[in-house]
XYZ file of C-alpha atoms in Angstrom:
378
model
C 104.232 107.025 128.816
C 106.868 106.269 131.423
C 110.410 107.546 130.992
C 111.586 103.963 130.453
C 109.142 103.460 127.564
C 110.066 106.811 126.052
C 113.739 105.864 126.165
C 112.899 102.546 124.493
C 110.986 104.397 121.771
C 113.879 106.802 121.254
C 116.311 103.910 120.810
C 113.979 102.183 118.344
C 113.680 105.313 116.212
C 117.429 105.892 116.332
C 117.959 102.330 115.132
C 115.424 102.817 112.310
C 117.317 105.924 111.234
C 120.620 104.067 111.020
C 120.901 103.214 107.331
C 123.737 100.726 107.795
C 121.855 98.851 110.521
C 118.664 98.730 108.465
C 120.535 97.269 105.498
C 122.341 94.708 107.641
C 119.233 93.667 109.591
C 118.143 90.811 107.257
C 121.658 89.328 107.326
C 121.836 89.630 111.106
C 118.497 87.859 111.521
C 119.557 85.149 109.083
C 122.773 84.616 111.056
C 120.828 84.172 114.302
C 118.623 81.666 112.493
C 121.593 79.636 111.237
C 123.048 79.573 114.757
C 119.675 78.380 116.108
C 119.442 81.532 118.190
C 116.286 82.984 116.653
C 114.668 82.890 120.071
C 117.056 85.659 121.132
C 116.497 87.900 118.078
C 112.741 87.291 118.250
C 112.658 88.251 121.926
C 114.555 91.479 121.266
C 112.372 92.416 118.290
C 109.174 91.603 120.155
C 110.086 93.879 123.058
C 111.359 96.772 120.915
C 110.322 97.209 117.285
C 107.252 94.986 117.469
C 106.073 96.607 120.708
C 105.994 100.047 119.087
C 104.916 99.281 115.520
C 102.516 96.337 115.916
C 99.269 96.262 117.872
C 99.662 92.696 119.103
C 99.709 89.013 118.240
C 96.217 88.055 119.373
C 92.775 89.620 119.055
C 92.776 90.444 122.754
C 96.138 92.234 122.552
C 95.173 94.133 119.393
C 91.828 95.359 120.717
C 93.468 96.318 124.031
C 96.044 98.431 122.164
C 93.352 100.136 120.071
C 91.296 100.959 123.177
C 94.354 102.288 124.993
C 95.124 104.571 122.046
C 91.515 105.726 121.924
C 91.696 106.746 125.588
C 94.551 109.077 124.598
C 92.517 110.537 121.737
C 94.310 108.527 119.041
C 92.309 106.665 116.420
C 93.281 103.334 114.864
C 93.600 101.889 111.385
C 93.713 98.109 111.740
C 96.049 96.910 109.007
C 96.501 93.235 108.187
C 99.638 93.699 106.120
C 99.384 91.131 103.358
C 100.590 92.587 100.081
C 102.355 91.012 97.133
C 104.539 92.004 94.192
C 105.236 90.642 90.725
C 108.093 89.200 88.743
C 109.291 91.240 85.780
C 108.342 88.497 83.286
C 104.748 88.026 84.476
C 103.298 89.636 81.323
C 105.229 87.352 78.998
C 104.958 84.211 81.146
C 101.465 83.950 82.668
C 100.871 81.674 85.624
C 100.004 78.034 85.018
C 96.508 76.717 85.678
C 97.675 75.148 88.925
C 99.389 78.358 90.080
C 96.302 80.367 89.199
C 94.085 78.021 91.213
C 96.483 78.233 94.155
C 96.440 82.043 93.985
C 92.648 82.055 94.176
C 92.629 79.668 97.137
C 95.119 81.913 98.929
C 93.027 85.017 98.181
C 89.862 83.313 99.472
C 91.669 82.466 102.721
C 92.938 86.023 103.092
C 89.417 87.407 102.594
C 88.376 85.407 105.660
C 91.219 87.009 107.615
C 89.856 90.381 106.601
C 86.414 89.324 107.882
C 88.066 88.683 111.249
C 89.807 92.038 111.017
C 86.482 93.835 110.547
C 85.179 92.069 113.642
C 88.178 93.245 115.674
C 87.949 96.823 114.399
C 84.246 96.962 115.246
C 85.057 96.576 118.951
C 86.515 100.100 119.042
C 84.192 102.964 117.970
C 85.254 105.020 114.936
C 88.065 102.621 114.002
C 89.217 102.097 110.432
C 90.453 98.937 108.746
C 92.945 98.902 105.883
C 92.501 96.684 102.832
C 95.226 95.609 100.409
C 93.815 94.585 97.046
C 96.948 92.576 96.152
C 95.947 90.245 98.972
C 92.594 89.549 97.310
C 93.880 88.804 93.812
C 96.977 87.561 92.055
C 99.070 90.750 91.588
C 100.045 89.519 88.125
C 96.374 89.750 87.127
C 96.210 93.301 88.490
C 99.372 94.159 86.575
C 98.119 92.902 83.216
C 94.766 94.644 83.665
C 96.597 97.863 84.616
C 98.940 97.788 81.610
C 96.780 99.923 79.262
C 96.434 102.821 81.715
C 99.748 104.602 81.099
C 99.718 104.282 77.276
C 96.042 105.263 77.220
C 96.601 108.369 79.360
C 99.645 109.356 77.273
C 97.665 108.894 74.046
C 94.818 111.044 75.375
C 97.169 113.859 76.398
C 98.934 113.720 73.019
C 95.613 113.797 71.170
C 94.436 116.802 73.194
C 96.489 119.158 71.039
C 94.788 122.382 72.126
C 95.025 121.508 75.815
C 91.325 121.970 76.574
C 91.046 118.534 78.228
C 88.851 117.060 75.487
C 89.226 115.075 72.253
C 86.882 114.620 69.322
C 85.983 111.448 67.439
C 88.933 111.512 65.023
C 91.422 112.061 67.846
C 89.788 109.330 69.888
C 89.839 106.813 67.039
C 93.363 107.517 65.807
C 95.125 107.917 69.147
C 93.135 106.925 72.235
C 91.378 103.808 70.954
C 94.518 102.700 69.130
C 96.429 102.716 72.445
C 94.226 99.987 73.931
C 95.417 96.362 73.524
C 92.212 95.407 71.729
C 91.652 98.738 69.982
C 92.603 97.374 66.591
C 89.821 94.756 66.740
C 86.986 97.257 67.185
C 84.515 96.945 64.308
C 82.747 100.247 65.033
C 84.977 102.941 66.572
C 82.104 105.399 66.206
C 79.941 103.127 68.361
C 82.580 103.090 71.100
C 82.884 106.875 70.896
C 79.109 107.260 71.215
C 79.198 105.075 74.320
C 81.804 107.384 75.874
C 80.185 110.638 74.678
C 77.259 110.498 77.108
C 76.028 114.049 76.417
C 76.403 113.724 72.630
C 78.357 116.954 72.224
C 81.064 115.375 70.057
C 83.763 115.807 72.721
C 84.951 113.565 75.544
C 87.332 114.123 78.442
C 89.437 111.755 80.539
C 86.731 111.223 83.142
C 84.275 110.257 80.371
C 86.737 107.582 79.266
C 87.202 106.265 82.796
C 83.463 106.071 83.360
C 82.574 104.379 80.079
C 85.576 102.166 79.323
C 86.213 100.618 82.727
C 86.686 96.877 83.010
C 83.262 96.591 84.691
C 81.592 97.454 81.376
C 81.186 94.152 79.454
C 81.212 96.068 76.165
C 84.623 97.558 76.992
C 86.329 94.376 78.183
C 87.599 93.267 74.741
C 89.653 96.476 74.667
C 91.762 95.158 77.560
C 92.552 91.794 75.950
C 95.726 91.021 74.039
C 95.634 91.403 70.292
C 96.756 87.862 69.548
C 99.314 85.108 69.966
C 102.759 86.493 70.715
C 101.534 89.739 72.250
C 102.254 90.410 75.926
C 100.455 93.784 76.070
C 97.147 93.514 77.871
C 95.112 90.967 79.768
C 94.203 87.318 79.255
C 90.673 85.935 79.176
C 91.408 84.220 82.482
C 92.323 87.595 84.009
C 88.739 88.773 83.489
C 87.468 85.708 85.360
C 89.934 86.315 88.202
C 88.948 89.981 88.273
C 85.337 88.966 88.899
C 86.456 86.737 91.762
C 88.495 89.564 93.239
C 85.566 91.995 93.045
C 83.350 89.436 94.798
C 85.915 89.027 97.596
C 86.337 92.779 97.989
C 82.591 93.351 98.071
C 82.145 90.635 100.687
C 84.834 92.173 102.906
C 83.294 95.642 102.663
C 79.837 94.244 103.333
C 81.259 92.833 106.553
C 82.678 96.260 107.378
C 79.349 97.950 106.622
C 77.512 95.485 108.836
C 79.797 96.357 111.734
C 80.099 100.099 111.216
C 83.792 99.941 110.276
C 85.233 102.319 107.682
C 87.646 100.857 105.133
C 90.781 102.421 103.662
C 92.002 100.798 100.454
C 95.798 100.955 100.591
C 97.889 102.283 97.725
C 100.582 99.933 96.453
C 103.065 99.768 93.563
C 102.444 102.098 90.622
C 102.421 99.314 88.015
C 99.190 97.795 89.325
C 97.806 100.863 91.089
C 95.413 101.696 88.191
C 93.430 98.535 88.885
C 93.571 99.104 92.652
C 92.188 102.617 92.075
C 89.494 101.152 89.857
C 88.408 98.684 92.536
C 88.414 101.395 95.217
C 86.247 103.678 93.080
C 83.877 100.836 92.221
C 83.420 100.111 95.933
C 82.966 103.823 96.712
C 80.292 104.057 94.051
C 78.507 101.056 95.555
C 78.891 101.735 99.277
C 79.442 105.480 99.804
C 75.758 106.307 100.028
C 73.450 106.222 103.093
C 72.293 102.642 103.624
C 70.971 100.656 106.583
C 73.391 98.357 108.382
C 73.597 94.749 107.271
C 72.845 93.150 110.650
C 75.463 90.488 111.220
C 75.767 90.987 114.963
C 72.970 92.083 117.253
C 73.275 95.793 117.888
C 75.624 96.370 114.974
C 76.465 100.015 114.369
C 74.865 101.659 111.328
C 77.057 101.631 108.250
C 78.794 105.010 107.845
C 77.525 107.038 104.890
C 81.165 107.369 103.819
C 82.447 103.830 104.147
C 85.272 103.358 101.614
C 88.360 105.575 101.300
C 91.000 105.389 98.584
C 94.667 106.168 99.259
C 96.763 108.538 97.153
C 100.564 108.475 97.315
C 101.436 112.126 96.842
C 105.088 111.401 96.044
C 103.859 110.246 92.649
C 104.018 112.897 89.949
C 100.479 112.142 88.745
C 98.855 111.838 92.183
C 97.096 115.195 92.418
C 95.625 114.973 88.915
C 94.397 111.422 89.534
C 92.753 112.503 92.751
C 91.114 115.495 91.039
C 89.822 113.236 88.245
C 88.389 110.780 90.761
C 86.688 113.596 92.672
C 85.130 114.850 89.436
C 83.912 111.356 88.665
C 82.265 111.128 92.084
C 80.477 114.406 91.422
C 79.140 113.160 88.076
C 78.084 109.743 89.360
C 76.638 110.991 92.637
C 78.609 109.208 95.364
C 80.756 110.419 98.256
C 84.424 110.757 97.407
C 86.727 109.895 100.336
C 90.509 109.733 100.417
C 93.568 109.263 102.592
C 96.721 111.107 101.559
C 100.193 109.711 102.207
C 103.547 110.674 100.794
C 104.466 107.126 99.792
C 106.483 104.068 100.725
C 108.092 102.566 97.608
C 110.290 105.390 96.312
C 113.555 103.477 95.896
C 111.872 100.430 94.373
C 109.848 102.554 91.944
C 112.846 104.558 90.763
C 115.078 101.505 90.411
C 112.454 99.611 88.443
C 111.787 102.569 86.140
C 115.508 102.953 85.415
C 115.959 99.222 84.842
C 113.000 98.950 82.449
C 113.618 102.324 80.773
C 110.377 104.147 81.488
C 109.907 107.530 83.202
C 110.005 107.395 86.984
C 106.524 107.864 88.462
C 108.033 109.620 91.518
C 108.339 113.381 91.981
C 111.886 114.586 91.291
C 112.293 116.316 94.674
C 111.072 116.051 98.250
C 109.724 119.595 97.958
C 107.537 118.586 95.015
C 106.055 115.763 97.107
C 105.406 118.158 100.002
C 103.719 120.603 97.622
C 101.517 117.868 96.160
C 100.601 116.578 99.616
C 99.772 120.022 100.981
C 97.792 120.924 97.879
C 95.713 117.773 98.256
């Protein structure tokens, strides 16, 4: 890089490190907008922050940037940053039929953008593309489907009184099954336990539960549904339908990636719908992380990589290492290639503020050192 560009980069990073400036930035931009001077702020941002943090505004610019980086030995992860969050009352006040339909239309449109992204990434050998699951489904659906995870995990750990990582039928029925939204409606708890206890040894561990009681199992789906009118714990019937649509979109995007030889990294997002994002990532790994011939979309398409789908683990979360270890164990049992990207995390302040506001334990490590230790251990 030229000295001028290096000086520009230094100034950009200094500005990003200025807490007061970062906090004032939205107000400054809004002021320029009100004064009809956005063309000035946009020009400055485009030549400074945008120039260093964004690949470009057109396919030609983006591919050029990726190729230039590759010439310097730097790989690329093409990230179409389209994520979403939830309102705090989304469990109690589900979306209307019209809003639900609009969310699905928006997700269908975004899937097509991801198709285009796979095409762009395929023009640079060994490139990755990032995928945000909240762009392919209403995040409120992901949230409601994720709700049972934390109570279920807590119930399992409480039931495992001797700390050997396993529970028996009585512990499963009285604690684990009871923690599920639809657990009280189960006519035959012993039948559910037998479904989980694949080796019939009378004991099950957490990975057994994940494998057998996932939302993809039609027999397990009633466990995720709310217990009745007035309950806001668990999913709605319509959430199951929207889940199926989301899985279809995700599969179609990854099929496009496979056809073009592009590897996909599923991004981690907020902790309160991360369980369902993890579930989708693992489902796609189980389906695609095996040697398969390329799906020929373009003539001369590169063969699909044997390891196609990667999940992302935010190691600033207190449970990150254990979740990753559980997922690796599941891959070993089910016979597919486990692949991951480790990051420290990006939502620390939001996660801690939300946990304090809603009175649940913060999912974030208490210290920076603990996050470093988790990251290095992974």
